[in-house]
Short mmCIF file of C-alpha atoms in Angstrom, two decimals:
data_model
loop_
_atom_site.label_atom_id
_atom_site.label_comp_id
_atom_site.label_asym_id
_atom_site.label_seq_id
_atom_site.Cartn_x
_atom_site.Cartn_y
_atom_site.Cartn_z
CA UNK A 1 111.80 36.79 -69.58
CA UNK A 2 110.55 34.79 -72.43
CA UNK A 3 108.14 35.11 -74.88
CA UNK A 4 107.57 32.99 -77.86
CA UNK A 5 105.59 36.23 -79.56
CA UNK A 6 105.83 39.73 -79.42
CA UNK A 7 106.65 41.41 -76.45
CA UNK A 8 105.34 44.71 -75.21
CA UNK A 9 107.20 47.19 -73.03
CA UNK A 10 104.72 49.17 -70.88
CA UNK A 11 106.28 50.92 -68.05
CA UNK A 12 109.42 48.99 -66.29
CA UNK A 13 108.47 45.94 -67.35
CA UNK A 14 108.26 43.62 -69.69
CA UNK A 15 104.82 41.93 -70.82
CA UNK A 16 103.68 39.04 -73.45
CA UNK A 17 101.03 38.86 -75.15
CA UNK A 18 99.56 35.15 -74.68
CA UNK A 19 96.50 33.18 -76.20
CA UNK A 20 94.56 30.98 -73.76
CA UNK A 21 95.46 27.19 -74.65
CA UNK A 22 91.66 25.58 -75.31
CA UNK A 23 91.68 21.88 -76.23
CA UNK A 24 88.97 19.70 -77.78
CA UNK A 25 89.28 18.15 -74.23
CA UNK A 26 88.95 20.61 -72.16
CA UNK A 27 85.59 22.32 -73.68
CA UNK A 28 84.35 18.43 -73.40
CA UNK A 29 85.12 18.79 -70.02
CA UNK A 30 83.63 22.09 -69.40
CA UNK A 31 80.41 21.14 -71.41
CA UNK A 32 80.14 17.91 -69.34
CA UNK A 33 80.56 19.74 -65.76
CA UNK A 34 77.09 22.29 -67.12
CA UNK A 35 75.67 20.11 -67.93
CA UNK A 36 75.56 18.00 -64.66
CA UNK A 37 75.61 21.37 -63.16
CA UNK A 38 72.12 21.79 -64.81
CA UNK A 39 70.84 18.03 -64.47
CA UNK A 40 71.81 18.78 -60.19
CA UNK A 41 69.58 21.87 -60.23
CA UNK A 42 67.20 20.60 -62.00
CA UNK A 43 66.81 17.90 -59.49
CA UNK A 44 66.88 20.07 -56.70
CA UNK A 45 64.18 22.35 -57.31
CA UNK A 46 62.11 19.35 -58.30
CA UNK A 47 62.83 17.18 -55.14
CA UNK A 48 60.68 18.97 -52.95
CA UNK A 49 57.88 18.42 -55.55
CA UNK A 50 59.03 15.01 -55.70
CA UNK A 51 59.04 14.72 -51.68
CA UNK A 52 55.35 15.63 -51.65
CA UNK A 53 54.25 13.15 -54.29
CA UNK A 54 55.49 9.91 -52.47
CA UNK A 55 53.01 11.09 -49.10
CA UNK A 56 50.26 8.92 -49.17
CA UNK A 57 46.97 10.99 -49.79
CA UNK A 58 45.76 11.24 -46.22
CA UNK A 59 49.12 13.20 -45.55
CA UNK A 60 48.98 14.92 -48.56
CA UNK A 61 45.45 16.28 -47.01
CA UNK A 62 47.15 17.14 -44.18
CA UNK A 63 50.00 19.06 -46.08
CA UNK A 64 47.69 20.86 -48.27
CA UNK A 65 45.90 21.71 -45.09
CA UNK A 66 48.48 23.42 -43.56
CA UNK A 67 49.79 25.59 -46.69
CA UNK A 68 46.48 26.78 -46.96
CA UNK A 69 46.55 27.86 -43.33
CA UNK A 70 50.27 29.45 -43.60
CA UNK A 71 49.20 31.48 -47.04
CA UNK A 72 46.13 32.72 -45.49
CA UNK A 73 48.40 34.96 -43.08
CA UNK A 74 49.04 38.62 -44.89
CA UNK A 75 52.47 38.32 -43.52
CA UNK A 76 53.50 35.43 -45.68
CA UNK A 77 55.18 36.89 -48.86
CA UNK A 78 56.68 33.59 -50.73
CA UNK A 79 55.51 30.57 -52.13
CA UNK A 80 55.80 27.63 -49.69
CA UNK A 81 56.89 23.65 -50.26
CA UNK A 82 56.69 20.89 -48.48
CA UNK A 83 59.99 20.01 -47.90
CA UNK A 84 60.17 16.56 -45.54
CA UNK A 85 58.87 14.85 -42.73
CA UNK A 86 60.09 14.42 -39.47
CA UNK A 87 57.60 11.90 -38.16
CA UNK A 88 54.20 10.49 -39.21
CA UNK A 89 51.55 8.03 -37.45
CA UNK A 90 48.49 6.94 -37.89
CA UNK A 91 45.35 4.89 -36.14
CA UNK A 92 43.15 2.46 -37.83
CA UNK A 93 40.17 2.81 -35.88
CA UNK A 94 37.53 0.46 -38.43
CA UNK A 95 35.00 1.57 -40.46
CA UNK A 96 36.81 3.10 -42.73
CA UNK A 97 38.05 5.48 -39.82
CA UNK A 98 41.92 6.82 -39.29
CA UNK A 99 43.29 9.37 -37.39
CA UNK A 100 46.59 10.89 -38.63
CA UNK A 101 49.52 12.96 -37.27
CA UNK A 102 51.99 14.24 -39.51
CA UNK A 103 55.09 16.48 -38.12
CA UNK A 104 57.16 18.12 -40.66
CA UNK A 105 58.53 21.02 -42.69
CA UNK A 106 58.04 23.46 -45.17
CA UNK A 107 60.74 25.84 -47.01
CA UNK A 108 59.95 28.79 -48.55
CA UNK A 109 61.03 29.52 -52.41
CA UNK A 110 61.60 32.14 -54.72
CA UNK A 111 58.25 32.61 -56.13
CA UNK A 112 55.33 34.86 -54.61
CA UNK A 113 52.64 33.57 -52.45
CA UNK A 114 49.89 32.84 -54.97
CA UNK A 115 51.49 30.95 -57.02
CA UNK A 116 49.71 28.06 -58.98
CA UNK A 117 52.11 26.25 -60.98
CA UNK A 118 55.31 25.59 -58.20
CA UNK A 119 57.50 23.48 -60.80
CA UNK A 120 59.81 26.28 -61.36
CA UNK A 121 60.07 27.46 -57.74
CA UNK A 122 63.64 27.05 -56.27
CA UNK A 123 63.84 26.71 -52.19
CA UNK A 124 65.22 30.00 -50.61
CA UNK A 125 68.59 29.45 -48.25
CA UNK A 126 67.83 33.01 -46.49
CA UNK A 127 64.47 32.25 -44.54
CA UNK A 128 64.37 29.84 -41.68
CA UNK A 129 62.03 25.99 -42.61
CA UNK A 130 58.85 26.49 -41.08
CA UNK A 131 57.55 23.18 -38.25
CA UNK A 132 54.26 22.17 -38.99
CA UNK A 133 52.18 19.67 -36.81
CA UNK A 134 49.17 18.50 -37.77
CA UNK A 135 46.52 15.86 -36.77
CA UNK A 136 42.74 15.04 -37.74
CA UNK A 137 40.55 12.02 -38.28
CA UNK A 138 39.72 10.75 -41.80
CA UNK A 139 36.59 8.98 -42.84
CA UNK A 140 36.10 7.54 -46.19
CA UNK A 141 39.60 9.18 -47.21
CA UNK A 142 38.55 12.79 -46.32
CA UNK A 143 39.28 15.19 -43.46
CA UNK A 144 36.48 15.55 -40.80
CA UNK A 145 35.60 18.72 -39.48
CA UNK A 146 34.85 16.99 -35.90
CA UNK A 147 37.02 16.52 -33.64
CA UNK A 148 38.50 20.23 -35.73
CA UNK A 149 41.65 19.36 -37.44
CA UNK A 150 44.45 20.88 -35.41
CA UNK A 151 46.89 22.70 -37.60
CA UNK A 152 50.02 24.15 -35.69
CA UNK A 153 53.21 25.75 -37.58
CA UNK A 154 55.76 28.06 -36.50
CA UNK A 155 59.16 29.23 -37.99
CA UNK A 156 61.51 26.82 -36.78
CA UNK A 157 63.87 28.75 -34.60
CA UNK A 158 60.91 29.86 -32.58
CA UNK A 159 59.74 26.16 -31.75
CA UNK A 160 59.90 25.70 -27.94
CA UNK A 161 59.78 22.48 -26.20
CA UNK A 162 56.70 23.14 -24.36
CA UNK A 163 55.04 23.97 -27.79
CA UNK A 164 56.06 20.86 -29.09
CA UNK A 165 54.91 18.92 -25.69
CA UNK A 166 51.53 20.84 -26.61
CA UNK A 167 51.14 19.68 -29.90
CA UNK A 168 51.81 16.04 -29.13
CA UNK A 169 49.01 16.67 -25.68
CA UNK A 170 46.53 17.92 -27.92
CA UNK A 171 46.53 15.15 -30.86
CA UNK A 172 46.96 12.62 -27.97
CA UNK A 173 43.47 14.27 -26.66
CA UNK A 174 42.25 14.39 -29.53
CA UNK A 175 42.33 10.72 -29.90
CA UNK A 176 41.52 9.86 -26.48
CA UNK A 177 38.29 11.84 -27.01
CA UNK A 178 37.18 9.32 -29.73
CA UNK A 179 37.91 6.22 -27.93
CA UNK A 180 40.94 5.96 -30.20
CA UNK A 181 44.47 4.87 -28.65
CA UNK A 182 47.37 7.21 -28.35
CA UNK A 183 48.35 8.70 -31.82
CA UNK A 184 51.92 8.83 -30.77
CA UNK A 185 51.98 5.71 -29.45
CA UNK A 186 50.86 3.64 -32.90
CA UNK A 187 53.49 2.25 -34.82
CA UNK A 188 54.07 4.83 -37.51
CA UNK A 189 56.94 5.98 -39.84
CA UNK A 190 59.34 8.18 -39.27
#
């Protein structure tokens, strides 16, 4: 065995003594990968945030709507996000009338339920995205309180087909009740 400095006999065998090689290169490259390391995370805890402001206000409403239902419950422990959505529609009725349905998800985070300022909230990976439907009718760019908004969320893995069937029934009714066409059936984005 060959060392090119002093060698140490401990035991049987035979050990060197050797200085990690660091070149002006390599600490470039190390500093390089934190730092997109950092830029990536930063952009991940802020794309949920970012997610939320692109909704158009009368989803927003409905959003905000349906956090303040899910952090009303004394089981919910964590600060929750909205995190996408899976599909949103809404009717044009005139007079300054709409009717909106807006199906998608929120993701828990780090922080405690309570929480004001969500910035620094990261999304948790151990708690299952909670499925939120929700539909109401807007007037003058606010929520009515007739027909009652209908606010429906569940943990995800707990969504049945049937509840989901429901949830589309009852905004369909909903509308129906009104005069309004199908919600489901306008030509919304998904």
């Amino acid at each position: 065995m060959f060392c090119p400095e002093k060698q140490h006999r401990v035991g049987v065998s035979l050990h060197c003594h050797t200085t990690p090689i660091v070149t002006d290169t390599g600490v470039k490259m190390a500093a390089l990968l934190l730092l997109l390391l950092s830029v990536g995370a930063l952009f991940f805890s802020s794309n949920a945030q970012e997610a939320y402001n692109r909704l158009p206000e009368t989803y927003k409403k409905g959003v905000d709507l349906a956090l303040e239902k899910l952090n009303s419950h004394a089981g919910i422990q964590h600060h929750f996000l909205f995190f996408r959505s899976v599909k949103k529609s809404d009717i044009e009725s005139g007079f300054d009338v709409s009717y909106i349905y807006h199906h998608f998800l929120l993701k828990a985070t780090k922080c405690p339920k309570g929480t004001v300022d969500s910035t620094a909230c990261k999304f948790r990976t151990d708690r299952p995205l909670v499925d939120c439907a929700v539909c109401y009718k807007m007037f003058g760019g606010e929520i009515e309180q007739l027909p009652k908004p209908y606010i429906h969320c569940i943990h995800r893995p707990a969504l049945t087909e049937e509840m989901n069937m429901e949830r589309i029934n009852h905004c369909d009714r909903m509308g129906y009740s009104s005069g309004a066409p199908t919600l489901l059936a306008s030509m919304g984005s998904q």
